[in-house]
């Protein structure tokens, strides 16, 4: 039986409609409208997030370089295809049911494929007057992007901030990517950072000078207590250290390493030595400076305090004992002493 041209055209039309149904269904389940694939997008990366006040204050004052890598293209139905170095990646499983762990795994895979590739865009997150620190990228092609913030330090280099690379889609669609929220394409999304921080360490120098000295009594041992507090007033460091001197005009310097950077320490001379007394203040405060600050901040120097002692005319024998306190792996203070039994 012969089929007329009109009937064949009818079959062709029905077949075309049947083939289009899966795409139409995908579009309707992921977003109300088709993606305008040729439209340019803007992306704002902000420091806004669920951080404590100190954390947020640091991020708001920092400059954080951010690089964007376009790792996939997107079609009108919101499906992604890897491009360039990421052509081998499988983005077809992304949907509203994709779990956070799966997104993290994809982002890590994309990050490992960067190699010597150059970013498609670079900006710095920084604060503008009356707003949170942010970076705005403009004139971006649609697709999937890997967001890579660079490891950075806060303004006094007391904390190092590291950021988890992550994926974001342009345009964004809350419902298509999370299964909840607005079911429309957003061509100017605002996203946050995924940050962690580690406190840096610094050194404290305690300088002790003997103004006058009784040679008959021999060496003099002085003992200092060091207490450190953070900006909230919490005790975060405690230690005791000694210095032994002999000879008028002699200065001895003792060094304490591994002190949390940025904290304010109070150094008190709690024992001036038998027959000696402190000349001037017996308590001095200073702020611990990290080694990174010493390398990057003009004029930065190690935290240092100075004390002077003088012979008071006495003739008593005596000795000094140093007790040392260090935090163990459980966050408890471990006490040691140089007293010999």
XYZ file of N, CA, C and O in Angstrom, residues 128-313:
744
model
N 33.413 47.391 49.770
C 33.086 48.721 49.276
C 32.270 49.418 50.352
O 31.674 48.773 51.212
N 32.249 50.725 50.324
C 31.607 51.475 51.386
C 30.138 51.094 51.536
O 29.368 51.094 50.584
N 29.768 50.740 52.774
C 28.378 50.432 53.080
C 27.905 49.074 52.614
O 26.705 48.815 52.562
N 28.820 48.174 52.267
C 28.413 46.852 51.784
C 29.393 45.795 52.266
O 30.525 46.097 52.656
N 28.934 44.543 52.253
C 29.834 43.440 52.560
C 30.861 43.287 51.444
O 30.610 43.674 50.301
N 32.001 42.730 51.793
C 33.023 42.489 50.780
C 32.489 41.532 49.723
O 31.859 40.513 50.040
N 32.748 41.842 48.451
C 32.263 40.995 47.364
C 33.067 41.278 46.100
O 33.806 42.252 46.013
N 32.909 40.390 45.133
C 33.503 40.574 43.807
C 32.406 40.341 42.774
O 31.643 39.377 42.887
N 32.332 41.200 41.764
C 31.314 41.049 40.734
C 31.967 40.733 39.400
O 32.825 41.475 38.924
N 31.548 39.616 38.812
C 32.003 39.197 37.483
C 30.900 39.535 36.485
O 29.724 39.262 36.742
N 31.266 40.122 35.382
C 30.274 40.521 34.386
C 30.578 39.903 33.026
O 31.685 39.431 32.769
N 29.553 39.910 32.163
C 29.697 39.489 30.765
C 30.198 38.050 30.640
O 31.048 37.730 29.809
N 29.652 37.164 31.465
C 30.041 35.750 31.450
C 29.103 34.951 30.558
O 27.889 35.193 30.526
N 29.651 33.969 29.844
C 28.824 33.054 29.060
C 28.042 32.140 29.996
O 28.457 31.866 31.124
N 26.930 31.633 29.511
C 26.173 30.655 30.291
C 26.972 29.358 30.405
O 27.837 29.068 29.578
N 26.680 28.585 31.443
C 27.366 27.311 31.633
C 27.598 27.020 33.104
O 27.050 27.684 33.988
N 28.441 26.019 33.348
C 28.826 25.657 34.709
C 30.225 26.182 34.966
O 31.132 26.010 34.138
N 30.411 26.820 36.127
C 31.706 27.415 36.465
C 32.260 26.816 37.762
O 31.507 26.549 38.710
N 33.576 26.639 37.762
C 34.285 26.272 38.981
C 34.788 27.562 39.617
O 35.505 28.340 38.992
N 34.411 27.789 40.873
C 34.789 28.996 41.607
C 35.963 28.639 42.521
O 35.840 27.761 43.378
N 37.102 29.315 42.332
C 38.316 28.982 43.086
C 38.845 30.227 43.795
O 39.609 31.012 43.227
N 38.451 30.456 45.069
C 39.033 31.544 45.853
C 40.446 31.153 46.304
O 40.711 29.997 46.631
N 41.340 32.111 46.325
C 42.741 31.850 46.678
C 42.943 31.912 48.192
O 42.332 32.740 48.883
N 43.785 31.032 48.709
C 44.128 31.080 50.128
C 44.645 32.478 50.474
O 45.482 33.035 49.773
N 44.114 33.056 51.565
C 44.442 34.441 51.907
C 44.592 34.591 53.420
O 44.171 33.724 54.195
N 45.167 35.715 53.827
C 45.334 36.033 55.243
C 44.472 37.237 55.606
O 44.195 38.098 54.760
N 44.067 37.299 56.883
C 43.376 38.502 57.340
C 44.373 39.652 57.424
O 45.570 39.491 57.162
N 43.902 40.841 57.787
C 44.722 42.040 57.645
C 45.975 42.032 58.518
O 46.994 42.623 58.139
N 45.927 41.382 59.697
C 47.131 41.349 60.535
C 47.875 40.015 60.430
O 48.797 39.756 61.202
N 47.469 39.178 59.495
C 48.123 37.899 59.221
C 48.104 36.959 60.435
O 48.964 36.092 60.578
N 47.093 37.101 61.272
C 46.979 36.192 62.415
C 46.205 34.925 62.051
O 46.311 33.909 62.755
N 45.421 34.977 60.958
C 44.666 33.806 60.506
C 44.889 33.592 59.008
O 44.907 34.552 58.232
N 45.036 32.326 58.645
C 45.062 31.945 57.233
C 43.694 31.381 56.874
O 43.187 30.487 57.558
N 43.108 31.907 55.817
C 41.799 31.452 55.363
C 41.946 30.607 54.102
O 42.602 31.022 53.138
N 41.350 29.442 54.132
C 41.320 28.579 52.954
C 39.871 28.402 52.515
O 38.948 28.449 53.337
N 39.678 28.200 51.218
C 38.332 28.167 50.652
C 38.145 26.915 49.796
O 39.032 26.552 49.020
N 37.008 26.289 49.954
C 36.689 25.093 49.187
C 36.239 25.485 47.780
O 35.272 26.251 47.627
N 36.924 25.011 46.718
C 36.434 25.264 45.361
C 35.048 24.635 45.182
O 34.781 23.549 45.703
N 34.169 25.310 44.457
C 32.835 24.741 44.262
C 32.284 25.150 42.909
O 32.805 26.041 42.246
N 31.238 24.457 42.516
C 30.620 24.682 41.218
C 29.385 25.556 41.352
O 28.630 25.441 42.328
N 29.183 26.420 40.373
C 27.960 27.207 40.324
C 27.506 27.314 38.875
O 28.328 27.316 37.954
N 26.211 27.369 38.679
C 25.651 27.394 37.329
C 25.229 28.800 36.949
O 24.721 29.567 37.765
N 25.466 29.159 35.687
C 24.996 30.411 35.107
C 24.171 30.086 33.865
O 24.708 29.498 32.927
N 22.887 30.423 33.863
C 22.169 31.068 34.963
C 21.902 30.091 36.106
O 21.933 28.886 35.910
N 21.649 30.641 37.270
C 21.300 29.797 38.409
C 19.820 29.492 38.425
O 19.013 30.223 37.845
N 19.483 28.388 39.063
C 18.074 28.011 39.221
C 17.958 27.182 40.490
O 18.414 26.048 40.544
N 17.377 27.770 41.507
C 17.312 27.104 42.806
C 16.593 25.765 42.730
O 17.065 24.756 43.265
N 15.468 25.727 42.019
C 14.689 24.494 41.977
C 15.415 23.413 41.182
O 15.463 22.242 41.586
N 16.009 23.794 40.040
C 16.680 22.801 39.194
C 17.894 22.205 39.886
O 18.246 21.053 39.658
N 18.548 22.983 40.757
C 19.802 22.526 41.361
C 19.642 21.973 42.767
O 20.507 21.241 43.254
N 18.538 22.324 43.445
C 18.359 21.838 44.814
C 17.040 21.120 45.035
O 16.848 20.487 46.068
N 16.124 21.242 44.071
C 14.823 20.607 44.250
C 13.854 21.450 45.053
O 12.755 21.014 45.377
N 14.253 22.687 45.406
C 13.388 23.580 46.180
C 13.689 25.017 45.778
O 14.731 25.325 45.215
N 12.736 25.913 46.080
C 12.975 27.324 45.812
C 12.383 27.784 44.497
O 11.528 27.116 43.897
N 12.867 28.921 44.038
C 12.337 29.579 42.849
C 12.613 28.764 41.588
O 13.737 28.337 41.341
N 11.560 28.591 40.787
C 11.665 27.800 39.565
C 11.835 28.718 38.353
O 11.034 28.713 37.428
N 12.902 29.535 38.398
C 13.179 30.408 37.255
C 14.686 30.580 37.138
O 15.429 30.387 38.100
N 15.129 30.968 35.967
C 16.560 31.130 35.725
C 17.004 32.515 36.160
O 16.409 33.513 35.783
N 18.080 32.558 36.934
C 18.624 33.814 37.451
C 19.953 34.088 36.754
O 20.933 33.365 36.956
N 19.995 35.143 35.961
C 21.183 35.455 35.175
C 22.159 36.378 35.917
O 23.197 36.722 35.366
N 21.835 36.730 37.156
C 22.731 37.544 37.982
C 22.727 37.034 39.424
O 22.371 37.766 40.355
N 23.125 35.782 39.643
C 23.057 35.219 40.998
C 24.134 35.800 41.920
O 25.159 36.323 41.473
N 23.875 35.691 43.213
C 24.839 36.050 44.257
C 25.129 34.790 45.058
O 24.200 34.119 45.521
N 26.411 34.458 45.194
C 26.789 33.250 45.927
C 27.781 33.611 47.030
O 28.404 34.672 47.017
N 27.921 32.726 48.012
C 28.825 32.963 49.132
C 30.102 32.153 49.025
O 30.388 31.530 47.998
N 30.885 32.169 50.100
C 32.139 31.433 50.175
C 32.003 30.263 51.138
O 31.185 30.292 52.062
N 32.833 29.255 50.927
C 32.932 28.138 51.862
C 34.335 28.209 52.467
O 35.304 27.762 51.863
N 34.421 28.832 53.652
C 35.737 29.173 54.207
C 36.039 28.437 55.507
O 35.144 28.104 56.284
N 37.319 28.195 55.720
C 37.837 27.695 56.987
C 39.063 28.539 57.330
O 39.705 29.121 56.447
N 39.418 28.599 58.615
C 40.581 29.384 58.987
C 41.442 28.661 60.008
O 40.956 27.817 60.766
N 42.717 29.006 59.997
C 43.682 28.411 60.933
C 44.503 29.542 61.532
O 45.061 30.363 60.797
N 44.572 29.568 62.857
C 45.344 30.628 63.504
C 46.829 30.395 63.302
O 47.327 29.288 63.400
N 47.527 31.482 62.996
C 48.969 31.416 62.808
C 49.678 31.575 64.153
O 49.045 31.865 65.169
N 50.991 31.376 64.160
C 51.749 31.447 65.407
C 52.863 32.482 65.300
O 53.302 32.844 64.204
N 53.295 32.955 66.456
C 54.378 33.924 66.504
C 55.279 33.673 67.691
O 55.143 32.672 68.403
N 56.192 34.590 67.913
C 57.230 34.451 68.933
C 57.184 35.641 69.892
O 56.839 36.757 69.499
N 57.530 35.387 71.145
C 57.664 36.439 72.143
C 59.097 36.452 72.651
O 59.638 35.417 73.051
N 59.723 37.630 72.629
C 61.068 37.815 73.167
C 60.964 38.559 74.497
O 60.328 39.621 74.580
N 61.574 37.997 75.539
C 61.616 38.653 76.844
C 63.071 39.021 77.132
O 63.936 38.140 77.246
N 63.317 40.320 77.194
C 64.677 40.826 77.428
C 64.829 41.230 78.886
O 64.025 42.008 79.408
N 65.874 40.707 79.537
C 66.103 41.009 80.946
C 67.503 41.583 81.124
O 68.494 40.998 80.678
N 67.596 42.754 81.771
C 68.882 43.422 81.980
C 69.146 43.593 83.474
O 68.236 43.957 84.236
N 70.389 43.319 83.908
C 70.821 43.594 85.277
C 71.477 44.972 85.312
O 72.502 45.193 84.657
N 70.885 45.881 86.058
C 71.441 47.230 86.168
C 72.657 47.235 87.100
O 73.714 47.764 86.761
N 72.481 46.633 88.269
C 73.596 46.459 89.212
C 73.633 45.016 89.663
O 72.613 44.304 89.606
N 74.821 44.572 90.168
C 75.022 43.136 90.368
C 76.006 42.904 91.505
O 76.994 43.640 91.657
N 75.715 41.893 92.322
C 76.611 41.484 93.401
C 77.318 40.204 92.971
O 76.701 39.136 92.942
N 78.595 40.302 92.628
C 79.333 39.148 92.127
C 79.450 38.038 93.167
O 79.532 36.855 92.828
N 79.476 38.418 94.442
C 79.622 37.413 95.509
C 78.452 36.442 95.520
O 78.623 35.239 95.778
N 77.258 36.925 95.224
C 76.061 36.078 95.265
C 75.907 35.214 94.007
O 75.117 34.281 93.987
N 76.661 35.525 92.965
C 76.618 34.708 91.754
C 75.430 35.014 90.859
O 74.809 36.086 90.939
N 75.108 34.066 89.985
C 74.077 34.262 88.957
C 72.699 34.526 89.561
O 72.377 34.062 90.657
N 71.909 35.269 88.803
C 70.564 35.648 89.230
C 69.544 35.002 88.291
O 69.653 35.112 87.067
N 68.550 34.337 88.866
C 67.475 33.751 88.069
C 66.193 34.541 88.278
O 65.762 34.757 89.416
N 65.585 34.988 87.167
C 64.321 35.724 87.186
C 63.250 34.859 86.515
O 63.544 34.106 85.594
N 62.008 34.988 86.972
C 60.924 34.157 86.443
C 59.783 35.047 85.951
O 59.402 36.020 86.624
N 59.232 34.695 84.796
C 58.171 35.480 84.163
C 56.947 34.600 83.901
O 57.075 33.453 83.466
N 55.779 35.187 84.149
C 54.526 34.516 83.796
C 53.944 35.209 82.565
O 53.875 36.441 82.525
N 53.518 34.404 81.594
C 52.966 34.936 80.338
C 51.534 34.441 80.197
O 51.294 33.227 80.178
N 50.589 35.362 80.106
C 49.170 35.026 79.939
C 48.659 35.696 78.671
O 48.911 36.892 78.453
N 47.940 34.939 77.842
C 47.421 35.486 76.597
C 45.915 35.367 76.496
O 45.338 34.355 76.911
N 45.270 36.422 75.951
C 43.814 36.437 75.787
C 43.457 36.873 74.371
O 44.152 37.702 73.765
N 42.360 36.308 73.843
C 41.898 36.719 72.519
C 41.046 37.972 72.637
O 40.865 38.526 73.738
N 40.482 38.431 71.512
C 39.719 39.677 71.509
C 38.467 39.602 72.372
O 37.966 40.636 72.839
N 37.972 38.382 72.585
C 36.777 38.205 73.410
C 37.110 38.079 74.891
O 36.211 37.918 75.721
N 38.395 38.139 75.229
C 38.802 38.039 76.628
C 39.030 36.627 77.110
O 39.284 36.410 78.304
N 38.966 35.652 76.209
C 39.172 34.253 76.602
C 40.660 33.962 76.777
O 41.480 34.375 75.952
N 41.004 33.235 77.850
C 42.391 32.837 78.072
C 42.766 31.757 77.068
O 42.125 30.701 77.011
N 43.781 32.005 76.248
C 44.166 31.056 75.203
C 45.635 30.637 75.304
O 46.078 29.774 74.556
N 46.361 31.228 76.248
C 47.770 30.871 76.377
C 48.230 31.159 77.793
O 47.846 32.178 78.388
N 49.067 30.264 78.357
C 49.636 30.463 79.681
C 50.967 29.739 79.752
O 51.073 28.585 79.316
N 51.974 30.416 80.286
C 53.288 29.795 80.378
C 54.118 30.520 81.430
O 53.811 31.651 81.823
N 55.166 29.860 81.893
C 56.130 30.445 82.819
C 57.518 30.118 82.292
O 57.775 28.985 81.878
N 58.399 31.122 82.283
C 59.742 30.908 81.762
C 60.734 31.730 82.584
O 60.363 32.737 83.200
N 61.994 31.296 82.629
C 62.997 31.974 83.447
C 64.158 32.472 82.596
O 64.360 32.028 81.458
N 64.912 33.405 83.169
C 66.141 33.902 82.566
C 67.199 33.973 83.656
O 66.916 34.392 84.783
N 68.412 33.548 83.364
C 69.514 33.576 84.330
C 70.602 34.512 83.826
O 71.043 34.400 82.681
N 71.036 35.442 84.708
C 72.009 36.453 84.316
C 73.113 36.575 85.364
O 72.922 36.230 86.530
N 74.225 37.128 84.957
C 75.291 37.519 85.882
C 76.109 38.628 85.236
O 76.312 38.640 84.024
N 76.495 39.601 86.057
C 77.294 40.713 85.570
C 76.471 41.956 85.337
O 75.429 41.905 84.669
N 76.904 43.088 85.903
C 76.209 44.357 85.727
C 76.167 44.727 84.242
O 77.155 44.591 83.523
N 74.995 45.187 83.796
C 74.821 45.584 82.405
C 74.543 44.429 81.472
O 74.310 44.637 80.271
N 74.519 43.211 81.982
C 74.274 42.035 81.142
C 72.791 41.920 80.805
O 71.930 42.124 81.663
N 72.488 41.602 79.546
C 71.106 41.386 79.108
C 70.959 39.967 78.583
O 71.766 39.505 77.772
N 69.919 39.297 79.050
C 69.607 37.947 78.585
C 68.243 37.987 77.897
O 67.303 38.633 78.379
N 68.136 37.333 76.739
C 66.875 37.269 76.008
C 66.392 35.833 75.944
O 67.122 34.942 75.518
N 65.153 35.618 76.377
C 64.540 34.292 76.266
C 63.431 34.373 75.220
O 62.793 35.414 75.041
N 63.221 33.295 74.521
C 62.283 33.258 73.403
C 61.218 32.193 73.652
O 61.531 31.046 73.980
N 59.971 32.588 73.477
C 58.858 31.650 73.521
C 58.268 31.543 72.119
O 57.834 32.554 71.540
N 58.235 30.344 71.570
C 57.701 30.111 70.225
C 56.310 29.484 70.305
O 55.883 28.997 71.349
N 55.628 29.474 69.179
C 54.353 28.768 69.074
C 53.202 29.423 69.800
O 52.254 28.755 70.207
N 53.241 30.748 69.948
C 52.145 31.464 70.610
C 51.130 31.887 69.545
O 51.511 32.374 68.478
N 49.816 31.726 69.798
C 48.819 32.130 68.802
C 48.996 33.589 68.390
O 49.066 34.483 69.238
N 49.089 33.830 67.107
C 49.289 35.187 66.591
C 48.030 36.024 66.775
O 46.905 35.516 66.726
N 48.228 37.314 66.993
C 47.109 38.233 67.123
C 46.597 38.400 68.534
O 45.825 39.323 68.799
N 47.001 37.526 69.463
C 46.504 37.648 70.827
C 47.345 38.658 71.608
O 48.508 38.902 71.292
N 46.756 39.257 72.630
C 47.476 40.173 73.516
C 47.987 39.381 74.711
O 47.215 38.672 75.363
N 49.285 39.481 74.960
C 49.869 38.763 76.089
C 50.309 39.754 77.162
O 50.758 40.868 76.873
N 50.146 39.323 78.394
C 50.603 40.081 79.560
C 51.772 39.328 80.173
O 51.634 38.155 80.546
N 52.926 39.984 80.259
C 54.138 39.374 80.802
C 54.418 40.022 82.161
O 54.570 41.244 82.254
N 54.467 39.201 83.197
C 54.707 39.697 84.550
C 55.947 39.031 85.121
O 56.069 37.795 85.073
N 56.862 39.825 85.678
C 58.019 39.257 86.366
C 57.573 38.888 87.782
O 57.353 39.769 88.629
N 57.373 37.601 88.016
C 56.839 37.154 89.302
C 57.933 36.817 90.303
O 57.668 36.640 91.493
N 59.188 36.731 89.858
C 60.310 36.498 90.761
C 61.531 37.204 90.180
O 61.976 36.895 89.070
N 62.045 38.185 90.926
C 63.151 39.002 90.427
C 64.507 38.440 90.815
O 65.537 38.997 90.421
N 64.528 37.362 91.576
C 65.786 36.803 92.048
C 66.048 37.239 93.485
O 65.708 38.359 93.882
N 66.669 36.355 94.249
C 67.000 36.683 95.636
C 67.943 37.874 95.663
O 68.933 37.909 94.930
N 67.585 38.887 96.480
C 68.405 40.091 96.680
C 68.331 41.078 95.511
O 69.162 41.989 95.427
N 67.341 40.895 94.610
C 67.196 41.825 93.490
C 65.753 42.310 93.410
O 64.818 41.666 93.922
N 65.547 43.440 92.776
C 64.219 44.005 92.620
C 64.056 44.556 91.202
O 65.038 44.898 90.537
N 62.797 44.622 90.780
C 62.492 45.147 89.442
C 62.595 46.664 89.466
O 62.087 47.327 90.367
N 63.262 47.212 88.479
C 63.336 48.659 88.286
C 62.338 49.028 87.191
O 62.501 48.630 86.042
N 61.315 49.790 87.546
C 60.286 50.120 86.569
C 59.136 49.120 86.640
O 58.997 48.353 87.601
N 58.273 49.072 85.615
C 57.092 48.199 85.631
C 57.480 46.724 85.713
O 58.463 46.298 85.110
N 56.683 45.952 86.447
C 56.913 44.508 86.495
C 55.929 43.755 85.604
O 55.954 42.524 85.524
N 55.056 44.499 84.907
C 54.085 43.905 83.988
C 54.059 44.704 82.686
O 53.959 45.939 82.716
N 54.159 44.019 81.566
C 54.162 44.668 80.253
C 53.250 43.874 79.312
O 53.216 42.644 79.375
N 52.517 44.571 78.452
C 51.645 43.922 77.477
C 52.191 44.108 76.067
O 52.832 45.118 75.752
N 51.903 43.134 75.211
C 52.262 43.240 73.799
C 51.362 42.311 72.991
O 50.655 41.472 73.562
N 51.379 42.469 71.673
C 50.566 41.637 70.773
C 51.497 40.748 69.952
O 52.509 41.217 69.425
N 51.139 39.462 69.850
C 51.975 38.495 69.131
C 51.815 38.683 67.620
O 50.702 38.769 67.099
N 52.936 38.732 66.931
C 52.977 38.942 65.481
C 53.385 37.636 64.797
O 54.349 36.991 65.204
N 52.647 37.244 63.766
C 52.944 35.993 63.069
C 54.162 36.146 62.166
O 54.529 37.254 61.760
N 54.767 35.024 61.813
C 55.914 35.066 60.898
C 55.476 35.545 59.512
O 56.262 36.174 58.785
N 54.224 35.279 59.130
C 53.719 35.756 57.839
C 53.620 37.282 57.829
O 53.887 37.924 56.807
N 53.253 37.880 58.977
C 53.216 39.340 59.065
C 54.621 39.921 58.948
O 54.824 40.955 58.300
N 55.599 39.239 59.550
C 56.979 39.713 59.462
C 57.453 39.738 58.017
O 58.247 40.597 57.622
N 56.955 38.793 57.209
C 57.378 38.686 55.822
C 56.625 39.640 54.898
O 57.126 39.989 53.822
N 55.419 40.065 55.316
C 54.560 40.798 54.382
C 54.179 42.210 54.802
O 53.660 42.969 53.971
N 54.391 42.565 56.044
C 53.986 43.887 56.526
C 55.226 44.732 56.801
O 56.080 44.351 57.614
N 55.323 45.869 56.133
C 56.456 46.763 56.341
C 56.491 47.248 57.792
O 55.468 47.689 58.339
N 57.659 47.139 58.410
C 57.824 47.629 59.768
C 57.407 46.658 60.846
O 57.555 46.955 62.040
N 56.864 45.497 60.474
C 56.451 44.517 61.485
C 57.674 43.917 62.169
O 58.713 43.702 61.534
N 57.561 43.656 63.466
C 58.664 43.063 64.217
C 58.118 42.083 65.246
O 56.933 42.133 65.607
N 58.970 41.177 65.698
C 58.552 40.196 66.692
C 58.125 40.889 67.980
O 58.687 41.913 68.371
N 57.119 40.314 68.635
C 56.674 40.849 69.921
C 57.826 40.772 70.917
O 58.489 39.736 71.036
N 58.048 41.873 71.644
C 59.205 41.941 72.538
C 58.871 42.781 73.761
O 58.216 43.831 73.636
N 59.291 42.334 74.941
C 59.134 43.106 76.176
C 60.478 43.141 76.894
O 61.324 42.260 76.694
N 60.670 44.156 77.732
C 61.952 44.311 78.423
C 61.742 44.634 79.896
O 60.806 45.366 80.255
N 62.612 44.096 80.736
C 62.590 44.340 82.180
C 64.016 44.614 82.647
O 64.986 44.114 82.068
N 64.124 45.399 83.714
C 65.428 45.700 84.306
C 65.394 45.389 85.802
O 64.417 45.732 86.490
N 66.440 44.730 86.309
C 66.568 44.432 87.728
C 67.812 45.103 88.296
O 68.770 45.366 87.567
N 67.806 45.325 89.603
C 68.967 45.905 90.283
C 69.162 45.226 91.635
O 68.193 44.770 92.265
N 70.374 45.161 92.075
C 70.718 44.588 93.379
C 70.127 45.474 94.476
O 70.237 46.698 94.433
N 69.450 44.840 95.461
C 68.771 45.609 96.506
C 69.529 45.640 97.832
O 68.998 46.110 98.852
N 70.770 45.126 97.835
C 71.590 45.183 99.036
C 71.460 43.983 99.954
O 72.149 43.910 100.985
